[in-house]
Amino acid sequence: MRRKGFDQYCGLARALELIGERWALLIIRELLAHPGRYTDLLDELPGIPTNVLSTRLKELEEAGIVERRIAPAPQRGVVYVLTKAGEGLEAAVVTLALWGNGQLGEYQTGDRVPPSSLAMALRATFNRDTARGLTASWEIRAAGAVLHAVITDGHLTSGTGPAPTEPDLVVTVPGDAVPPYREIMRAIKCGEVELSGPPSLLDTFARVFTPRAI
């Protein structure tokens, strides 16, 4: 059942009416990282009941936060994407994630790290001043997860999946499980990664993406 309104003329109350239901923000996190099909979202959100996913997507569509589009070739079917209003939630999602990182405790072997959370971490740690005027692209691979970070004249585009064009540097992080962002950055700074491309771009990456409470 749809949550009743709070009967308050308040932006926070209205936001909670629209995106405060269980799983809604995690669906938005996934779509911030990459448009996805219904089956993609089921795979990326283990534990979400199919009826809940269907309901949340319908609610988010009705709220003008998510819309359906025909997938471009060679894919088939429908993909869910964020509208402009949905994309406007990025700063709030990143801020909540940064706050939540302080409540996580220590990483334990076996903990699942969603690739979409790594994409959000890239955006959270992006140093615009350091990247001013820079054009470069990276693809990060870790235990089956693939991320991309593309900087064009100082502007960042990042998400899950391969880079839209051939990346300047491919960075492969060793291990059998997707590690937390801070572990990826530690491996990069310590040189404990495999590279395909100019090694100097690894140092550039470490400078441009500066972890803070991730």
Short mmCIF file of N, CA and C in Angstrom, two decimals, residues 17-192:
data_model
loop_
_atom_site.label_atom_id
_atom_site.label_comp_id
_atom_site.label_asym_id
_atom_site.label_seq_id
_atom_site.Cartn_x
_atom_site.Cartn_y
_atom_site.Cartn_z
N GLU A 17 7.75 11.28 0.88
CA GLU A 17 6.55 10.73 0.27
C GLU A 17 6.87 10.08 -1.08
N LEU A 18 7.83 10.67 -1.80
CA LEU A 18 8.13 10.20 -3.15
C LEU A 18 9.17 9.09 -3.18
N ILE A 19 10.18 9.17 -2.31
CA ILE A 19 11.29 8.21 -2.40
C ILE A 19 11.62 7.54 -1.07
N GLY A 20 10.73 7.67 -0.09
CA GLY A 20 11.02 7.13 1.23
C GLY A 20 10.64 5.68 1.44
N GLU A 21 10.00 5.06 0.47
CA GLU A 21 9.62 3.65 0.63
C GLU A 21 10.87 2.75 0.56
N ARG A 22 10.79 1.59 1.22
CA ARG A 22 11.89 0.64 1.24
C ARG A 22 12.31 0.27 -0.18
N TRP A 23 13.60 0.25 -0.44
CA TRP A 23 14.25 -0.09 -1.69
C TRP A 23 14.27 1.05 -2.71
N ALA A 24 13.47 2.08 -2.52
CA ALA A 24 13.38 3.12 -3.56
C ALA A 24 14.72 3.79 -3.83
N LEU A 25 15.44 4.19 -2.77
CA LEU A 25 16.71 4.87 -2.97
C LEU A 25 17.77 3.95 -3.55
N LEU A 26 17.69 2.66 -3.25
CA LEU A 26 18.67 1.74 -3.82
C LEU A 26 18.40 1.53 -5.32
N ILE A 27 17.15 1.55 -5.71
CA ILE A 27 16.83 1.51 -7.14
C ILE A 27 17.39 2.75 -7.83
N ILE A 28 17.23 3.91 -7.18
CA ILE A 28 17.76 5.15 -7.74
C ILE A 28 19.29 5.09 -7.81
N ARG A 29 19.93 4.53 -6.78
CA ARG A 29 21.39 4.37 -6.82
C ARG A 29 21.82 3.56 -8.03
N GLU A 30 21.12 2.47 -8.30
CA GLU A 30 21.47 1.63 -9.46
C GLU A 30 21.31 2.40 -10.76
N LEU A 31 20.24 3.16 -10.88
CA LEU A 31 19.99 3.87 -12.13
C LEU A 31 20.88 5.09 -12.28
N LEU A 32 21.38 5.63 -11.18
CA LEU A 32 22.38 6.69 -11.28
C LEU A 32 23.67 6.14 -11.89
N ALA A 33 23.96 4.87 -11.59
CA ALA A 33 25.19 4.26 -12.11
C ALA A 33 25.04 3.81 -13.55
N HIS A 34 23.83 3.40 -13.95
CA HIS A 34 23.64 2.90 -15.32
C HIS A 34 22.16 2.60 -15.54
N PRO A 35 21.60 2.97 -16.70
CA PRO A 35 20.23 2.54 -16.99
C PRO A 35 20.14 1.01 -16.93
N GLY A 36 18.99 0.49 -16.53
CA GLY A 36 18.90 -0.96 -16.38
C GLY A 36 17.54 -1.51 -16.75
N ARG A 37 17.55 -2.75 -17.20
CA ARG A 37 16.31 -3.47 -17.42
C ARG A 37 15.78 -3.99 -16.08
N TYR A 38 14.55 -4.42 -16.08
CA TYR A 38 13.95 -4.98 -14.86
C TYR A 38 14.81 -6.13 -14.34
N THR A 39 15.23 -7.01 -15.24
CA THR A 39 16.03 -8.16 -14.81
C THR A 39 17.40 -7.73 -14.28
N ASP A 40 17.96 -6.66 -14.85
CA ASP A 40 19.23 -6.14 -14.34
C ASP A 40 19.07 -5.69 -12.89
N LEU A 41 17.99 -4.98 -12.63
CA LEU A 41 17.74 -4.48 -11.27
C LEU A 41 17.53 -5.63 -10.30
N LEU A 42 16.85 -6.67 -10.72
CA LEU A 42 16.68 -7.85 -9.86
C LEU A 42 18.03 -8.47 -9.51
N ASP A 43 18.92 -8.55 -10.50
CA ASP A 43 20.24 -9.12 -10.27
C ASP A 43 21.09 -8.24 -9.34
N GLU A 44 20.96 -6.92 -9.52
CA GLU A 44 21.82 -5.98 -8.80
C GLU A 44 21.31 -5.67 -7.40
N LEU A 45 20.06 -6.06 -7.13
CA LEU A 45 19.46 -5.83 -5.81
C LEU A 45 19.01 -7.15 -5.21
N PRO A 46 19.96 -8.03 -4.88
CA PRO A 46 19.58 -9.33 -4.33
C PRO A 46 18.76 -9.16 -3.05
N GLY A 47 17.67 -9.89 -2.99
CA GLY A 47 16.80 -9.80 -1.82
C GLY A 47 15.54 -9.01 -2.05
N ILE A 48 15.49 -8.23 -3.13
CA ILE A 48 14.27 -7.46 -3.37
C ILE A 48 13.20 -8.37 -3.98
N PRO A 49 12.01 -8.45 -3.39
CA PRO A 49 10.94 -9.26 -3.97
C PRO A 49 10.51 -8.68 -5.32
N THR A 50 10.13 -9.54 -6.24
CA THR A 50 9.76 -9.07 -7.57
C THR A 50 8.56 -8.12 -7.53
N ASN A 51 7.62 -8.39 -6.64
CA ASN A 51 6.45 -7.51 -6.57
C ASN A 51 6.82 -6.14 -6.02
N VAL A 52 7.79 -6.10 -5.11
CA VAL A 52 8.23 -4.82 -4.55
C VAL A 52 8.96 -4.01 -5.62
N LEU A 53 9.83 -4.67 -6.40
CA LEU A 53 10.53 -3.96 -7.47
C LEU A 53 9.54 -3.39 -8.47
N SER A 54 8.56 -4.18 -8.87
CA SER A 54 7.55 -3.70 -9.82
C SER A 54 6.78 -2.51 -9.25
N THR A 55 6.41 -2.61 -7.98
CA THR A 55 5.66 -1.53 -7.34
C THR A 55 6.48 -0.25 -7.24
N ARG A 56 7.73 -0.39 -6.81
CA ARG A 56 8.58 0.80 -6.66
C ARG A 56 8.83 1.47 -8.01
N LEU A 57 9.09 0.69 -9.03
CA LEU A 57 9.31 1.27 -10.35
C LEU A 57 8.07 2.02 -10.83
N LYS A 58 6.91 1.43 -10.59
CA LYS A 58 5.66 2.10 -10.98
C LYS A 58 5.49 3.40 -10.22
N GLU A 59 5.77 3.38 -8.91
CA GLU A 59 5.63 4.59 -8.10
C GLU A 59 6.61 5.67 -8.55
N LEU A 60 7.84 5.26 -8.84
CA LEU A 60 8.85 6.23 -9.27
C LEU A 60 8.52 6.79 -10.65
N GLU A 61 7.91 5.97 -11.50
CA GLU A 61 7.45 6.48 -12.80
C GLU A 61 6.34 7.51 -12.61
N GLU A 62 5.38 7.17 -11.77
CA GLU A 62 4.25 8.07 -11.54
C GLU A 62 4.72 9.40 -10.94
N ALA A 63 5.81 9.35 -10.18
CA ALA A 63 6.34 10.56 -9.56
C ALA A 63 7.22 11.36 -10.51
N GLY A 64 7.45 10.83 -11.72
CA GLY A 64 8.29 11.54 -12.69
C GLY A 64 9.77 11.44 -12.40
N ILE A 65 10.18 10.42 -11.64
CA ILE A 65 11.58 10.22 -11.27
C ILE A 65 12.26 9.22 -12.20
N VAL A 66 11.51 8.26 -12.68
CA VAL A 66 12.01 7.20 -13.57
C VAL A 66 11.12 7.14 -14.79
N GLU A 67 11.73 6.80 -15.92
CA GLU A 67 10.94 6.57 -17.13
C GLU A 67 11.46 5.36 -17.87
N ARG A 68 10.61 4.81 -18.72
CA ARG A 68 11.01 3.66 -19.54
C ARG A 68 11.38 4.12 -20.94
N ARG A 69 12.43 3.48 -21.46
CA ARG A 69 12.84 3.76 -22.83
C ARG A 69 13.15 2.45 -23.53
N ILE A 70 13.07 2.47 -24.85
CA ILE A 70 13.46 1.30 -25.64
C ILE A 70 14.99 1.22 -25.63
N ALA A 71 15.50 0.05 -25.32
CA ALA A 71 16.95 -0.13 -25.25
C ALA A 71 17.56 0.05 -26.63
N PRO A 72 18.70 0.73 -26.73
CA PRO A 72 19.37 0.89 -28.03
C PRO A 72 19.94 -0.43 -28.51
N ALA A 73 20.10 -0.56 -29.83
CA ALA A 73 20.71 -1.77 -30.40
C ALA A 73 22.13 -1.91 -29.84
N PRO A 74 22.62 -3.14 -29.64
CA PRO A 74 21.98 -4.41 -30.01
C PRO A 74 21.11 -4.99 -28.90
N GLN A 75 20.84 -4.23 -27.83
CA GLN A 75 19.97 -4.74 -26.78
C GLN A 75 18.53 -4.77 -27.27
N ARG A 76 17.72 -5.44 -26.49
CA ARG A 76 16.29 -5.51 -26.81
C ARG A 76 15.49 -5.20 -25.55
N GLY A 77 14.26 -4.80 -25.76
CA GLY A 77 13.36 -4.58 -24.64
C GLY A 77 13.42 -3.17 -24.10
N VAL A 78 12.98 -3.04 -22.85
CA VAL A 78 12.82 -1.75 -22.20
C VAL A 78 13.87 -1.59 -21.12
N VAL A 79 14.42 -0.39 -21.01
CA VAL A 79 15.32 -0.07 -19.90
C VAL A 79 14.71 1.07 -19.10
N TYR A 80 15.02 1.07 -17.81
CA TYR A 80 14.58 2.14 -16.92
C TYR A 80 15.71 3.14 -16.79
N VAL A 81 15.38 4.42 -16.90
CA VAL A 81 16.37 5.49 -16.78
C VAL A 81 15.80 6.57 -15.86
N LEU A 82 16.67 7.36 -15.29
CA LEU A 82 16.23 8.47 -14.47
C LEU A 82 15.86 9.67 -15.35
N THR A 83 14.83 10.36 -14.97
CA THR A 83 14.50 11.63 -15.60
C THR A 83 15.43 12.71 -15.05
N LYS A 84 15.25 13.94 -15.52
CA LYS A 84 16.03 15.05 -14.97
C LYS A 84 15.79 15.19 -13.46
N ALA A 85 14.53 14.99 -13.06
CA ALA A 85 14.22 15.05 -11.63
C ALA A 85 14.94 13.94 -10.87
N GLY A 86 15.00 12.76 -11.48
CA GLY A 86 15.70 11.65 -10.84
C GLY A 86 17.19 11.89 -10.74
N GLU A 87 17.77 12.44 -11.81
CA GLU A 87 19.20 12.74 -11.79
C GLU A 87 19.52 13.78 -10.73
N GLY A 88 18.55 14.62 -10.42
CA GLY A 88 18.75 15.63 -9.40
C GLY A 88 18.91 15.07 -8.00
N LEU A 89 18.66 13.78 -7.84
CA LEU A 89 18.82 13.13 -6.53
C LEU A 89 20.26 12.70 -6.27
N GLU A 90 21.15 12.85 -7.26
CA GLU A 90 22.52 12.35 -7.10
C GLU A 90 23.20 12.92 -5.87
N ALA A 91 23.14 14.22 -5.68
CA ALA A 91 23.83 14.84 -4.55
C ALA A 91 23.30 14.31 -3.23
N ALA A 92 21.98 14.12 -3.15
CA ALA A 92 21.38 13.60 -1.91
C ALA A 92 21.81 12.16 -1.66
N VAL A 93 21.84 11.35 -2.72
CA VAL A 93 22.26 9.95 -2.58
C VAL A 93 23.71 9.87 -2.13
N VAL A 94 24.58 10.67 -2.75
CA VAL A 94 26.00 10.66 -2.38
C VAL A 94 26.18 11.13 -0.94
N THR A 95 25.46 12.17 -0.53
CA THR A 95 25.58 12.67 0.83
C THR A 95 25.11 11.63 1.84
N LEU A 96 24.00 10.97 1.58
CA LEU A 96 23.52 9.91 2.47
C LEU A 96 24.52 8.75 2.54
N ALA A 97 25.11 8.41 1.39
CA ALA A 97 26.09 7.33 1.37
C ALA A 97 27.32 7.68 2.18
N LEU A 98 27.78 8.92 2.06
CA LEU A 98 28.94 9.35 2.85
C LEU A 98 28.64 9.28 4.34
N TRP A 99 27.45 9.70 4.74
CA TRP A 99 27.06 9.60 6.14
C TRP A 99 26.99 8.14 6.58
N GLY A 100 26.38 7.31 5.73
CA GLY A 100 26.22 5.89 6.06
C GLY A 100 27.54 5.16 6.16
N ASN A 101 28.54 5.60 5.39
CA ASN A 101 29.85 4.94 5.46
C ASN A 101 30.42 5.01 6.88
N GLY A 102 30.10 6.07 7.59
CA GLY A 102 30.59 6.21 8.96
C GLY A 102 29.89 5.29 9.93
N GLN A 103 28.81 4.65 9.49
CA GLN A 103 28.05 3.75 10.36
C GLN A 103 28.25 2.27 9.99
N LEU A 104 29.09 2.00 9.00
CA LEU A 104 29.21 0.64 8.49
C LEU A 104 30.00 -0.31 9.38
N GLY A 105 31.00 0.21 10.09
CA GLY A 105 31.91 -0.68 10.79
C GLY A 105 32.94 -1.23 9.84
N GLU A 106 33.73 -2.17 10.30
CA GLU A 106 34.80 -2.73 9.49
C GLU A 106 34.26 -3.69 8.45
N TYR A 107 34.88 -3.65 7.27
CA TYR A 107 34.53 -4.58 6.19
C TYR A 107 34.90 -6.00 6.59
N GLN A 108 33.99 -6.92 6.38
CA GLN A 108 34.22 -8.33 6.67
C GLN A 108 34.25 -9.13 5.37
N THR A 109 35.16 -10.08 5.29
CA THR A 109 35.23 -10.94 4.11
C THR A 109 33.86 -11.57 3.88
N GLY A 110 33.39 -11.46 2.67
CA GLY A 110 32.06 -11.99 2.34
C GLY A 110 31.00 -10.90 2.24
N ASP A 111 31.28 -9.71 2.79
CA ASP A 111 30.34 -8.61 2.63
C ASP A 111 30.22 -8.25 1.15
N ARG A 112 29.01 -8.04 0.68
CA ARG A 112 28.80 -7.72 -0.73
C ARG A 112 28.94 -6.23 -0.95
N VAL A 113 29.76 -5.85 -1.90
CA VAL A 113 29.95 -4.44 -2.26
C VAL A 113 29.26 -4.21 -3.61
N PRO A 114 28.15 -3.48 -3.66
CA PRO A 114 27.48 -3.23 -4.94
C PRO A 114 28.35 -2.37 -5.85
N PRO A 115 28.56 -2.78 -7.10
CA PRO A 115 29.33 -1.93 -8.02
C PRO A 115 28.78 -0.52 -8.15
N SER A 116 27.46 -0.37 -8.04
CA SER A 116 26.88 0.97 -8.15
C SER A 116 27.35 1.88 -7.02
N SER A 117 27.63 1.29 -5.84
CA SER A 117 28.12 2.12 -4.73
C SER A 117 29.53 2.61 -5.02
N LEU A 118 30.30 1.84 -5.78
CA LEU A 118 31.64 2.27 -6.17
C LEU A 118 31.56 3.43 -7.17
N ALA A 119 30.58 3.35 -8.07
CA ALA A 119 30.38 4.45 -9.01
C ALA A 119 30.02 5.73 -8.28
N MET A 120 29.19 5.62 -7.24
CA MET A 120 28.84 6.79 -6.44
C MET A 120 30.07 7.31 -5.68
N ALA A 121 30.93 6.39 -5.24
CA ALA A 121 32.15 6.81 -4.54
C ALA A 121 33.08 7.59 -5.46
N LEU A 122 33.15 7.20 -6.73
CA LEU A 122 33.95 7.95 -7.69
C LEU A 122 33.46 9.39 -7.78
N ARG A 123 32.15 9.56 -7.82
CA ARG A 123 31.59 10.91 -7.93
C ARG A 123 31.80 11.70 -6.63
N ALA A 124 31.72 10.99 -5.51
CA ALA A 124 31.87 11.67 -4.22
C ALA A 124 33.29 12.16 -3.99
N THR A 125 34.28 11.44 -4.54
CA THR A 125 35.68 11.79 -4.27
C THR A 125 36.32 12.56 -5.41
N PHE A 126 35.57 12.84 -6.45
CA PHE A 126 36.12 13.54 -7.61
C PHE A 126 36.55 14.95 -7.21
N ASN A 127 37.80 15.29 -7.47
CA ASN A 127 38.36 16.60 -7.14
C ASN A 127 38.34 17.48 -8.39
N ARG A 128 37.36 18.34 -8.47
CA ARG A 128 37.19 19.17 -9.67
C ARG A 128 38.36 20.12 -9.89
N ASP A 129 38.92 20.61 -8.82
CA ASP A 129 40.04 21.54 -8.98
C ASP A 129 41.25 20.83 -9.58
N THR A 130 41.55 19.64 -9.09
CA THR A 130 42.68 18.87 -9.62
C THR A 130 42.44 18.46 -11.07
N ALA A 131 41.18 18.21 -11.41
CA ALA A 131 40.85 17.73 -12.76
C ALA A 131 40.65 18.85 -13.78
N ARG A 132 40.78 20.09 -13.35
CA ARG A 132 40.50 21.20 -14.27
C ARG A 132 41.37 21.11 -15.53
N GLY A 133 40.70 21.09 -16.70
CA GLY A 133 41.40 21.03 -17.97
C GLY A 133 41.83 19.64 -18.40
N LEU A 134 41.61 18.63 -17.53
CA LEU A 134 42.07 17.26 -17.83
C LEU A 134 41.09 16.52 -18.74
N THR A 135 41.62 15.75 -19.67
CA THR A 135 40.83 14.81 -20.47
C THR A 135 41.52 13.46 -20.43
N ALA A 136 40.86 12.47 -19.86
CA ALA A 136 41.42 11.12 -19.73
C ALA A 136 40.29 10.17 -19.35
N SER A 137 40.52 8.89 -19.58
CA SER A 137 39.48 7.91 -19.24
C SER A 137 40.11 6.66 -18.66
N TRP A 138 39.37 6.05 -17.73
CA TRP A 138 39.83 4.85 -17.05
C TRP A 138 38.70 3.82 -17.00
N GLU A 139 39.10 2.56 -16.99
CA GLU A 139 38.18 1.46 -16.74
C GLU A 139 38.75 0.65 -15.59
N ILE A 140 37.96 0.45 -14.54
CA ILE A 140 38.39 -0.27 -13.35
C ILE A 140 37.69 -1.62 -13.34
N ARG A 141 38.47 -2.68 -13.23
CA ARG A 141 37.90 -4.03 -13.20
C ARG A 141 38.28 -4.70 -11.89
N ALA A 142 37.28 -5.28 -11.22
CA ALA A 142 37.53 -5.95 -9.94
C ALA A 142 36.53 -7.08 -9.77
N ALA A 143 37.02 -8.30 -9.85
CA ALA A 143 36.21 -9.50 -9.60
C ALA A 143 34.90 -9.51 -10.37
N GLY A 144 34.95 -9.20 -11.64
CA GLY A 144 33.76 -9.22 -12.47
C GLY A 144 33.03 -7.90 -12.55
N ALA A 145 33.27 -7.01 -11.60
CA ALA A 145 32.66 -5.68 -11.66
C ALA A 145 33.49 -4.79 -12.57
N VAL A 146 32.82 -3.96 -13.35
CA VAL A 146 33.50 -3.03 -14.25
C VAL A 146 32.94 -1.64 -14.01
N LEU A 147 33.84 -0.67 -13.83
CA LEU A 147 33.47 0.73 -13.66
C LEU A 147 34.20 1.56 -14.69
N HIS A 148 33.67 2.71 -15.00
CA HIS A 148 34.38 3.63 -15.89
C HIS A 148 34.34 5.03 -15.32
N ALA A 149 35.39 5.75 -15.59
CA ALA A 149 35.48 7.17 -15.21
C ALA A 149 36.07 7.90 -16.41
N VAL A 150 35.31 8.81 -16.96
CA VAL A 150 35.73 9.56 -18.15
C VAL A 150 35.71 11.04 -17.79
N ILE A 151 36.86 11.68 -17.92
CA ILE A 151 36.95 13.12 -17.66
C ILE A 151 37.22 13.82 -18.98
N THR A 152 36.34 14.74 -19.33
CA THR A 152 36.46 15.51 -20.56
C THR A 152 36.56 16.98 -20.20
N ASP A 153 37.75 17.54 -20.41
CA ASP A 153 37.99 18.94 -20.08
C ASP A 153 37.52 19.26 -18.65
N GLY A 154 37.86 18.36 -17.72
CA GLY A 154 37.57 18.59 -16.32
C GLY A 154 36.21 18.15 -15.85
N HIS A 155 35.37 17.63 -16.74
CA HIS A 155 34.01 17.20 -16.37
C HIS A 155 33.94 15.68 -16.33
N LEU A 156 33.39 15.14 -15.24
CA LEU A 156 33.36 13.69 -15.01
C LEU A 156 32.07 13.05 -15.47
N THR A 157 32.21 11.90 -16.13
CA THR A 157 31.12 10.97 -16.37
C THR A 157 31.58 9.63 -15.83
N SER A 158 30.79 9.02 -14.96
CA SER A 158 31.19 7.73 -14.40
C SER A 158 29.98 6.84 -14.21
N GLY A 159 30.24 5.55 -14.09
CA GLY A 159 29.15 4.61 -13.89
C GLY A 159 29.66 3.18 -13.92
N THR A 160 28.74 2.25 -13.87
CA THR A 160 29.10 0.84 -13.99
C THR A 160 29.10 0.44 -15.46
N GLY A 161 29.85 -0.62 -15.76
CA GLY A 161 29.96 -1.08 -17.13
C GLY A 161 31.19 -0.51 -17.81
N PRO A 162 31.49 -1.02 -19.00
CA PRO A 162 32.68 -0.56 -19.74
C PRO A 162 32.59 0.92 -20.10
N ALA A 163 33.74 1.51 -20.33
CA ALA A 163 33.80 2.89 -20.80
C ALA A 163 33.12 2.99 -22.17
N PRO A 164 32.47 4.10 -22.47
CA PRO A 164 31.76 4.23 -23.74
C PRO A 164 32.68 4.18 -24.96
N THR A 165 33.94 4.56 -24.79
CA THR A 165 34.93 4.42 -25.85
C THR A 165 36.17 3.77 -25.24
N GLU A 166 37.13 3.40 -26.09
CA GLU A 166 38.33 2.74 -25.60
C GLU A 166 38.99 3.58 -24.51
N PRO A 167 39.15 3.03 -23.28
CA PRO A 167 39.72 3.82 -22.20
C PRO A 167 41.22 4.02 -22.38
N ASP A 168 41.73 5.10 -21.84
CA ASP A 168 43.16 5.36 -21.90
C ASP A 168 43.94 4.39 -21.02
N LEU A 169 43.34 3.99 -19.90
CA LEU A 169 44.01 3.07 -18.98
C LEU A 169 42.98 2.11 -18.40
N VAL A 170 43.32 0.82 -18.44
CA VAL A 170 42.51 -0.22 -17.79
C VAL A 170 43.25 -0.66 -16.54
N VAL A 171 42.56 -0.60 -15.41
CA VAL A 171 43.14 -0.97 -14.11
C VAL A 171 42.40 -2.21 -13.60
N THR A 172 43.14 -3.29 -13.38
CA THR A 172 42.54 -4.52 -12.87
C THR A 172 43.00 -4.73 -11.43
N VAL A 173 42.04 -4.79 -10.52
CA VAL A 173 42.32 -4.99 -9.10
C VAL A 173 42.23 -6.48 -8.81
N PRO A 174 43.28 -7.12 -8.27
CA PRO A 174 43.25 -8.55 -8.02
C PRO A 174 42.28 -8.91 -6.90
N GLY A 175 41.85 -10.17 -6.89
CA GLY A 175 40.96 -10.64 -5.83
C GLY A 175 39.75 -11.35 -6.40
N ASP A 176 39.10 -12.12 -5.53
CA ASP A 176 37.94 -12.91 -5.94
C ASP A 176 36.62 -12.24 -5.62
N ALA A 177 36.65 -11.14 -4.90
CA ALA A 177 35.42 -10.43 -4.54
C ALA A 177 35.61 -8.94 -4.79
N VAL A 178 34.51 -8.26 -5.06
CA VAL A 178 34.57 -6.82 -5.27
C VAL A 178 34.91 -6.15 -3.93
N PRO A 179 36.02 -5.42 -3.86
CA PRO A 179 36.42 -4.80 -2.60
C PRO A 179 35.76 -3.45 -2.39
N PRO A 180 35.77 -2.94 -1.16
CA PRO A 180 35.27 -1.57 -0.92
C PRO A 180 36.13 -0.56 -1.66
N TYR A 181 35.57 0.62 -1.85
CA TYR A 181 36.27 1.67 -2.59
C TYR A 181 37.62 2.00 -1.97
N ARG A 182 37.68 2.08 -0.65
CA ARG A 182 38.94 2.45 -0.01
C ARG A 182 40.02 1.40 -0.26
N GLU A 183 39.62 0.12 -0.42
CA GLU A 183 40.59 -0.92 -0.71
C GLU A 183 41.06 -0.84 -2.16
N ILE A 184 40.16 -0.46 -3.05
CA ILE A 184 40.55 -0.24 -4.45
C ILE A 184 41.58 0.89 -4.52
N MET A 185 41.31 1.98 -3.81
CA MET A 185 42.23 3.11 -3.84
C MET A 185 43.55 2.78 -3.17
N ARG A 186 43.51 1.99 -2.13
CA ARG A 186 44.76 1.58 -1.48
C ARG A 186 45.60 0.76 -2.44
N ALA A 187 44.96 -0.19 -3.16
CA ALA A 187 45.69 -1.02 -4.12
C ALA A 187 46.27 -0.16 -5.24
N ILE A 188 45.52 0.84 -5.68
CA ILE A 188 46.00 1.73 -6.75
C ILE A 188 47.20 2.53 -6.26
N LYS A 189 47.11 3.11 -5.07
CA LYS A 189 48.20 3.94 -4.56
C LYS A 189 49.45 3.12 -4.24
N CYS A 190 49.25 1.84 -3.90
CA CYS A 190 50.40 0.98 -3.60
C CYS A 190 50.92 0.26 -4.83
N GLY A 191 50.27 0.47 -5.98
CA GLY A 191 50.71 -0.19 -7.20
C GLY A 191 50.40 -1.67 -7.25
N GLU A 192 49.41 -2.12 -6.48
CA GLU A 192 49.06 -3.53 -6.42
C GLU A 192 47.94 -3.86 -7.41
#
